[in-house]
Amino acid sequence: MNGPAPASRGLVRPGSTIGILGGGQLGRMLALAAAQLGYRTHVFVPEADSPTAQVAAAATVARYDDLDALSRFAAAVDVVTFEFENVPAATAQHLAALRPIHPSPSVLAIAQDRLAEKRFLNGIGVATAPFRAVATPAELEAALRELGRPAVLKTVRLGYDGKGQSMIRADGDAAAAFAVLGGADGILEGFVDFRMEASVVVARTAVGDVAPYVPVENRHVHHILDTTIAPAAIPAALAEEAVATACRIARALDLVGLLAVEMFVTRDDRILVNELAPRPHNSGHWTMDACRTSQFEQHVRAVCGLPLGSTERHSDAVMKNLIGDEVEGWLEALCDPAAKLHLYGKAAARPGRKMGHVNRLYPRAG
């Protein structure tokens, strides 16, 4: 066998069971990719009939703080990963004492805390929007004087798809914005005049191999990702910088698994990193149909110590999320020869709920 020995790679052989924390659509697509490589999956999730449980070989339905259930789950799997980064720290640490878990609890700790994330990034020389920690209304007023208006106030922990954050405009009420935090610690970020939101998904193995995908453009509606365009229409030098930045972050984290690096491309062609997601990501769904290796297969390869697959794209792509009632267009998508439909098995469509996505493929340009 060429390359590092299986033990040093953290090799988990096909036929083994991958434990997945979280039962959403990311876990569902991860479980399907794992099955193609010969693995079983066992999902740990608080809710019954989750999208992941529908396709996994086994499911444990229990709270994340149920240590007995976590121990039984660990005994039934060979390696653990997760499909969302807000797994409680105590849960990750308990499992880490019993089974390999990728990415590690230390990576989770950074990704779960916006202040820790920004400080980590700045500490390795990666540029972000300017920011200040705010725990009181007085600290918020002081931070606004330093960073100026408009600015964005966010909770330090939790929050996604625009939840837990508010814009403070020139005439905005800072006290009202602070009240939105609901007593949680906050972070104020200076407003970035960007021309594009972009992201790079990169995989890394235990022996340090990295494999990035091309940068993509992300377009949001009501703070929820609506469309991803692959590749992003940015100059080649800027695309190379974005990829190099993502790889640098993955190495500095000592990541094992997949990392999505969300970025702003400013009007003067600078890259500012916004957030990190150490898991498969909505902006990587296009890889399922346009690349030799999907982000989900790549994550399985990384956490199981397998060689990483090629990230080459054979087509350009546009990924469109089906949000809420948009899922009713599923039949139209099936009639489109350029489209690939992916539905998540969710019973009820609600406003803002991601029900599926459609990848449309186009001849590769360049």
Short mmCIF file of C-alpha atoms in Angstrom, two decimals:
data_model
loop_
_atom_site.label_atom_id
_atom_site.label_comp_id
_atom_site.label_asym_id
_atom_site.label_seq_id
_atom_site.Cartn_x
_atom_site.Cartn_y
_atom_site.Cartn_z
CA MET A 1 0.00 0.00 0.00
CA ASN A 2 1.36 3.43 -0.93
CA GLY A 3 1.27 6.38 1.43
CA PRO A 4 0.81 6.40 5.21
CA ALA A 5 -0.09 3.19 7.01
CA PRO A 6 -3.80 2.64 7.71
CA ALA A 7 -3.40 3.32 11.43
CA SER A 8 -1.74 6.70 10.86
CA ARG A 9 -4.46 7.65 8.41
CA GLY A 10 -7.13 6.82 10.99
CA LEU A 11 -8.51 4.33 8.49
CA VAL A 12 -12.10 3.21 9.03
CA ARG A 13 -12.77 0.39 6.61
CA PRO A 14 -15.90 0.06 4.46
CA GLY A 15 -18.43 -2.09 6.28
CA SER A 16 -17.94 -0.04 9.45
CA THR A 17 -20.58 2.24 10.95
CA ILE A 18 -20.37 6.03 10.88
CA GLY A 19 -22.20 7.81 13.68
CA ILE A 20 -23.85 11.09 12.68
CA LEU A 21 -24.93 13.71 15.21
CA GLY A 22 -27.93 15.59 13.86
CA GLY A 23 -30.75 14.44 11.63
CA GLY A 24 -31.26 17.17 9.05
CA GLN A 25 -30.86 17.14 5.29
CA LEU A 26 -27.07 17.38 5.48
CA GLY A 27 -26.99 14.16 7.49
CA ARG A 28 -29.38 12.55 5.02
CA MET A 29 -27.12 13.29 2.05
CA LEU A 30 -24.08 12.27 4.09
CA ALA A 31 -25.68 8.92 4.91
CA LEU A 32 -26.52 8.30 1.25
CA ALA A 33 -22.94 9.06 0.22
CA ALA A 34 -21.60 6.77 2.96
CA ALA A 35 -23.79 3.92 1.72
CA GLN A 36 -22.31 4.25 -1.77
CA LEU A 37 -18.88 3.62 -0.24
CA GLY A 38 -20.10 0.59 1.70
CA TYR A 39 -20.60 2.14 5.13
CA ARG A 40 -23.56 1.93 7.46
CA THR A 41 -24.73 5.03 9.30
CA HIS A 42 -26.28 5.45 12.73
CA VAL A 43 -27.87 8.81 13.49
CA PHE A 44 -28.22 10.37 16.94
CA VAL A 45 -31.05 12.89 16.89
CA PRO A 46 -33.57 14.30 19.37
CA GLU A 47 -36.53 14.09 16.95
CA ALA A 48 -38.21 11.03 15.46
CA ASP A 49 -38.59 10.61 11.67
CA SER A 50 -35.77 12.99 10.81
CA PRO A 51 -34.53 13.28 7.20
CA THR A 52 -31.34 11.40 8.16
CA ALA A 53 -33.11 8.63 10.08
CA GLN A 54 -35.21 7.90 7.00
CA VAL A 55 -32.11 6.66 5.15
CA ALA A 56 -29.76 5.57 7.96
CA ALA A 57 -29.29 1.95 9.03
CA ALA A 58 -30.04 2.82 12.66
CA ALA A 59 -31.23 5.74 14.77
CA THR A 60 -30.96 6.70 18.41
CA VAL A 61 -33.65 9.22 19.34
CA ALA A 62 -32.57 10.97 22.52
CA ARG A 63 -31.52 14.34 23.91
CA TYR A 64 -27.96 15.48 23.33
CA ASP A 65 -27.40 15.60 27.09
CA ASP A 66 -28.48 11.97 27.62
CA LEU A 67 -25.07 10.52 28.47
CA ASP A 68 -26.32 6.93 28.73
CA ALA A 69 -27.83 7.14 25.25
CA LEU A 70 -24.63 8.73 23.92
CA SER A 71 -22.57 5.89 25.39
CA ARG A 72 -24.79 3.26 23.77
CA PHE A 73 -24.55 5.17 20.49
CA ALA A 74 -20.75 5.27 20.73
CA ALA A 75 -20.62 1.52 21.37
CA ALA A 76 -22.56 0.92 18.13
CA VAL A 77 -20.37 3.02 15.81
CA ASP A 78 -16.73 3.14 14.71
CA VAL A 79 -16.29 6.88 14.10
CA VAL A 80 -18.45 9.93 14.83
CA THR A 81 -19.10 13.07 12.81
CA PHE A 82 -21.83 15.70 12.77
CA GLU A 83 -24.03 17.50 10.29
CA PHE A 84 -24.40 20.76 12.20
CA GLU A 85 -21.88 22.61 14.34
CA ASN A 86 -24.11 23.48 17.30
CA VAL A 87 -23.67 20.07 18.92
CA PRO A 88 -23.33 20.80 22.67
CA ALA A 89 -19.68 20.85 23.75
CA ALA A 90 -20.34 18.33 26.53
CA THR A 91 -21.84 15.92 23.98
CA ALA A 92 -18.79 16.12 21.72
CA GLN A 93 -16.38 15.74 24.63
CA HIS A 94 -18.23 12.72 26.03
CA LEU A 95 -18.12 10.97 22.65
CA ALA A 96 -14.49 11.94 22.03
CA ALA A 97 -13.51 9.87 25.08
CA LEU A 98 -15.20 6.83 23.54
CA ARG A 99 -14.71 7.04 19.76
CA PRO A 100 -12.80 9.11 17.22
CA ILE A 101 -14.84 12.21 16.38
CA HIS A 102 -14.16 14.39 13.33
CA PRO A 103 -13.91 17.31 13.22
CA SER A 104 -12.63 17.50 16.78
CA PRO A 105 -14.34 19.17 19.75
CA SER A 106 -11.68 21.92 19.58
CA VAL A 107 -12.78 22.79 16.04
CA LEU A 108 -16.40 22.82 17.19
CA ALA A 109 -15.52 25.17 20.04
CA ILE A 110 -14.15 27.74 17.59
CA ALA A 111 -16.98 27.42 15.06
CA GLN A 112 -19.67 27.71 17.76
CA ASP A 113 -18.41 31.04 19.09
CA ARG A 114 -18.29 34.01 16.73
CA LEU A 115 -15.80 35.88 18.93
CA ALA A 116 -13.47 32.87 19.20
CA GLU A 117 -13.83 32.35 15.45
CA LYS A 118 -12.90 35.94 14.56
CA ARG A 119 -9.99 35.97 17.02
CA PHE A 120 -8.71 32.67 15.66
CA LEU A 121 -8.88 33.94 12.09
CA ASN A 122 -7.15 37.22 12.88
CA GLY A 123 -4.55 35.29 14.88
CA ILE A 124 -3.50 33.33 11.79
CA GLY A 125 -3.44 36.43 9.62
CA VAL A 126 -6.84 36.00 7.95
CA ALA A 127 -8.77 39.23 7.44
CA THR A 128 -12.33 39.67 8.73
CA ALA A 129 -14.70 42.57 9.21
CA PRO A 130 -13.71 44.69 12.23
CA PHE A 131 -15.53 43.55 15.37
CA ARG A 132 -16.04 44.21 19.06
CA ALA A 133 -17.43 42.11 21.90
CA VAL A 134 -20.54 43.64 23.48
CA ALA A 135 -22.12 42.38 26.69
CA THR A 136 -23.98 45.54 27.79
CA PRO A 137 -25.82 48.43 26.10
CA ALA A 138 -22.96 50.73 27.11
CA GLU A 139 -20.43 48.46 25.40
CA LEU A 140 -22.61 48.44 22.29
CA GLU A 141 -22.70 52.25 22.20
CA ALA A 142 -18.92 52.36 22.61
CA ALA A 143 -18.42 49.79 19.86
CA LEU A 144 -20.68 51.76 17.51
CA ARG A 145 -18.58 54.88 18.10
CA GLU A 146 -15.47 52.88 17.15
CA LEU A 147 -16.81 50.93 14.18
CA GLY A 148 -19.40 53.40 12.95
CA ARG A 149 -22.83 52.84 11.46
CA PRO A 150 -24.25 50.82 9.81
CA ALA A 151 -23.05 47.77 11.72
CA VAL A 152 -24.37 44.27 12.37
CA LEU A 153 -25.08 43.00 15.88
CA LYS A 154 -25.09 39.21 16.32
CA THR A 155 -25.31 36.74 19.15
CA VAL A 156 -21.93 35.18 19.92
CA ARG A 157 -23.39 31.69 19.90
CA LEU A 158 -26.11 29.98 17.87
CA GLY A 159 -28.09 31.68 15.15
CA TYR A 160 -28.18 30.87 11.44
CA ASP A 161 -30.09 32.00 8.34
CA GLY A 162 -30.24 35.51 9.77
CA LYS A 163 -31.50 34.47 13.22
CA GLY A 164 -29.97 36.19 16.24
CA GLN A 165 -28.74 39.24 14.36
CA SER A 166 -29.86 42.72 13.42
CA MET A 167 -28.58 45.63 11.36
CA ILE A 168 -28.04 48.92 13.17
CA ARG A 169 -28.42 51.65 10.59
CA ALA A 170 -27.47 55.31 10.80
CA ASP A 171 -30.76 56.21 12.49
CA GLY A 172 -31.25 52.82 14.16
CA ASP A 173 -32.09 52.25 17.82
CA ALA A 174 -29.09 50.54 19.42
CA ALA A 175 -31.04 49.71 22.59
CA ALA A 176 -33.72 47.92 20.59
CA ALA A 177 -31.05 45.97 18.68
CA PHE A 178 -29.40 44.96 21.94
CA ALA A 179 -32.75 43.72 23.27
CA VAL A 180 -32.95 41.30 20.32
CA LEU A 181 -29.99 39.45 21.85
CA GLY A 182 -32.27 38.36 24.68
CA GLY A 183 -29.54 38.63 27.29
CA ALA A 184 -26.98 36.67 25.27
CA ASP A 185 -23.45 37.97 24.70
CA GLY A 186 -23.07 39.81 21.43
CA ILE A 187 -20.56 40.73 18.79
CA LEU A 188 -20.75 43.91 16.72
CA GLU A 189 -19.29 43.66 13.24
CA GLY A 190 -18.46 46.61 11.04
CA PHE A 191 -20.55 46.77 7.88
CA VAL A 192 -18.79 45.38 4.78
CA ASP A 193 -19.57 46.98 1.43
CA PHE A 194 -19.30 43.75 -0.53
CA ARG A 195 -20.06 43.03 -4.15
CA MET A 196 -20.41 39.31 -3.63
CA GLU A 197 -20.85 36.70 -0.94
CA ALA A 198 -18.75 33.67 -1.75
CA SER A 199 -17.59 30.44 -0.17
CA VAL A 200 -14.98 27.75 -0.56
CA VAL A 201 -15.48 24.18 0.66
CA VAL A 202 -12.28 22.29 1.46
CA ALA A 203 -11.61 18.78 2.79
CA ARG A 204 -8.63 17.73 4.90
CA THR A 205 -7.50 14.33 6.18
CA ALA A 206 -5.67 13.28 9.34
CA VAL A 207 -2.39 13.08 7.40
CA GLY A 208 -2.79 16.62 6.08
CA ASP A 209 -4.01 16.07 2.53
CA VAL A 210 -6.29 18.90 1.39
CA ALA A 211 -8.72 19.13 -1.52
CA PRO A 212 -10.58 22.41 -2.17
CA TYR A 213 -13.50 23.06 -4.49
CA VAL A 214 -13.68 26.20 -6.62
CA PRO A 215 -15.08 29.37 -5.04
CA VAL A 216 -18.80 29.87 -5.59
CA GLU A 217 -21.12 32.87 -5.40
CA ASN A 218 -23.96 32.74 -2.88
CA ARG A 219 -27.12 34.81 -3.19
CA HIS A 220 -29.42 35.15 -0.20
CA VAL A 221 -33.09 36.07 0.13
CA HIS A 222 -34.30 37.14 3.60
CA HIS A 223 -30.92 35.99 5.00
CA ILE A 224 -31.44 32.43 3.70
CA LEU A 225 -29.27 31.01 0.94
CA ASP A 226 -31.36 30.98 -2.22
CA THR A 227 -28.91 30.33 -5.06
CA THR A 228 -25.30 29.21 -5.45
CA ILE A 229 -23.46 29.81 -8.73
CA ALA A 230 -20.42 27.65 -9.48
CA PRO A 231 -17.88 28.91 -10.19
CA ALA A 232 -17.98 32.46 -8.83
CA ALA A 233 -17.36 35.12 -11.47
CA ILE A 234 -14.24 36.62 -9.90
CA PRO A 235 -10.73 37.19 -11.28
CA ALA A 236 -8.45 34.15 -11.29
CA ALA A 237 -6.03 35.73 -8.82
CA LEU A 238 -8.84 36.42 -6.36
CA ALA A 239 -10.17 32.86 -6.75
CA GLU A 240 -6.69 31.52 -5.98
CA GLU A 241 -6.49 33.73 -2.90
CA ALA A 242 -9.88 32.50 -1.68
CA VAL A 243 -8.84 28.85 -2.10
CA ALA A 244 -5.48 29.45 -0.43
CA THR A 245 -7.22 31.15 2.50
CA ALA A 246 -9.61 28.23 2.99
CA CYS A 247 -6.76 25.71 2.89
CA ARG A 248 -4.76 27.80 5.35
CA ILE A 249 -7.67 27.84 7.80
CA ALA A 250 -8.21 24.08 7.49
CA ARG A 251 -4.55 23.42 8.25
CA ALA A 252 -4.48 25.85 11.19
CA LEU A 253 -7.53 24.13 12.68
CA ASP A 254 -5.91 20.71 12.18
CA LEU A 255 -9.23 19.86 10.58
CA VAL A 256 -10.26 16.32 9.75
CA GLY A 257 -13.38 16.46 7.62
CA LEU A 258 -14.97 19.23 5.62
CA LEU A 259 -14.88 22.99 6.12
CA ALA A 260 -16.98 25.66 4.42
CA VAL A 261 -15.42 29.11 4.55
CA GLU A 262 -17.94 31.89 3.93
CA MET A 263 -16.40 35.08 2.58
CA PHE A 264 -17.14 38.61 1.44
CA VAL A 265 -15.59 39.82 -1.80
CA THR A 266 -15.33 43.58 -1.38
CA ARG A 267 -15.74 46.14 -4.12
CA ASP A 268 -11.99 46.76 -4.04
CA ASP A 269 -11.24 43.04 -4.51
CA ARG A 270 -10.36 42.02 -0.97
CA ILE A 271 -11.33 38.74 0.66
CA LEU A 272 -12.81 38.99 4.15
CA VAL A 273 -13.80 35.77 5.90
CA ASN A 274 -17.23 35.92 7.50
CA GLU A 275 -17.96 32.51 9.08
CA LEU A 276 -16.73 28.92 9.26
CA ALA A 277 -18.84 25.76 9.09
CA PRO A 278 -16.89 22.53 9.81
CA ARG A 279 -19.34 20.23 8.01
CA PRO A 280 -21.01 19.80 4.62
CA HIS A 281 -22.59 23.09 3.61
CA ASN A 282 -25.57 24.32 1.64
CA SER A 283 -23.24 26.16 -0.75
CA GLY A 284 -21.56 22.83 -1.60
CA HIS A 285 -24.71 21.06 -2.81
CA TRP A 286 -23.82 21.79 -6.44
CA THR A 287 -20.91 19.33 -6.13
CA MET A 288 -23.38 16.42 -5.96
CA ASP A 289 -24.00 16.59 -9.70
CA ALA A 290 -21.24 18.80 -11.16
CA CYS A 291 -18.07 17.29 -9.66
CA ARG A 292 -16.29 13.95 -9.76
CA THR A 293 -16.61 13.77 -5.97
CA SER A 294 -19.47 15.37 -4.04
CA GLN A 295 -18.87 17.26 -0.81
CA PHE A 296 -20.71 14.49 1.05
CA GLU A 297 -18.55 11.68 -0.33
CA GLN A 298 -15.50 13.83 0.37
CA HIS A 299 -16.52 14.26 4.00
CA VAL A 300 -16.93 10.51 4.38
CA ARG A 301 -13.52 9.96 2.81
CA ALA A 302 -11.88 12.47 5.15
CA VAL A 303 -13.38 11.25 8.43
CA CYS A 304 -12.75 7.61 7.51
CA GLY A 305 -9.11 8.16 6.53
CA LEU A 306 -9.64 7.32 2.86
CA PRO A 307 -7.80 9.07 0.01
CA LEU A 308 -9.61 12.25 -0.97
CA GLY A 309 -11.45 12.26 -4.27
CA SER A 310 -11.00 14.63 -7.19
CA THR A 311 -12.76 17.98 -6.78
CA GLU A 312 -12.67 18.62 -10.52
CA ARG A 313 -15.97 19.88 -11.89
CA HIS A 314 -17.15 18.48 -15.19
CA SER A 315 -19.92 21.10 -15.46
CA ASP A 316 -20.71 24.58 -14.26
CA ALA A 317 -23.77 24.65 -12.04
CA VAL A 318 -26.48 26.72 -10.41
CA MET A 319 -27.97 25.36 -7.20
CA LYS A 320 -31.43 26.63 -6.26
CA ASN A 321 -32.83 25.93 -2.81
CA LEU A 322 -36.48 24.93 -2.62
CA ILE A 323 -37.70 26.90 0.37
CA GLY A 324 -41.17 26.51 1.81
CA ASP A 325 -43.83 26.15 -0.86
CA GLU A 326 -41.22 26.30 -3.64
CA VAL A 327 -40.98 22.55 -3.21
CA GLU A 328 -44.27 22.29 -5.09
CA GLY A 329 -42.21 22.87 -8.25
CA TRP A 330 -40.67 19.38 -7.94
CA LEU A 331 -42.47 18.04 -11.01
CA GLU A 332 -41.31 20.94 -13.16
CA ALA A 333 -37.74 20.26 -12.07
CA LEU A 334 -38.06 16.60 -13.04
CA CYS A 335 -39.15 17.69 -16.53
CA ASP A 336 -36.04 19.85 -17.01
CA PRO A 337 -33.26 17.80 -18.67
CA ALA A 338 -30.61 20.15 -17.22
CA ALA A 339 -31.90 19.75 -13.67
CA LYS A 340 -31.22 17.27 -10.86
CA LEU A 341 -33.79 17.27 -8.07
CA HIS A 342 -32.92 16.48 -4.44
CA LEU A 343 -35.76 16.34 -1.88
CA TYR A 344 -35.18 16.03 1.86
CA GLY A 345 -38.15 13.94 3.00
CA LYS A 346 -39.62 16.65 5.24
CA ALA A 347 -43.34 16.23 5.83
CA ALA A 348 -44.47 19.85 6.05
CA ALA A 349 -43.38 22.92 4.11
CA ARG A 350 -43.10 26.07 6.21
CA PRO A 351 -41.90 29.57 5.30
CA GLY A 352 -38.09 29.62 5.46
CA ARG A 353 -37.77 25.82 5.69
CA LYS A 354 -35.38 24.17 3.24
CA MET A 355 -37.32 21.35 1.60
CA GLY A 356 -34.91 20.39 -1.17
CA HIS A 357 -32.72 21.80 -3.90
CA VAL A 358 -32.27 21.65 -7.64
CA ASN A 359 -28.89 21.55 -9.39
CA ARG A 360 -28.89 22.77 -12.98
CA LEU A 361 -25.83 21.86 -15.02
CA TYR A 362 -24.25 23.81 -17.86
CA PRO A 363 -21.24 23.22 -20.12
CA ARG A 364 -18.09 24.16 -18.29
CA ALA A 365 -16.68 27.56 -19.28
CA GLY A 366 -12.90 27.59 -19.39
#
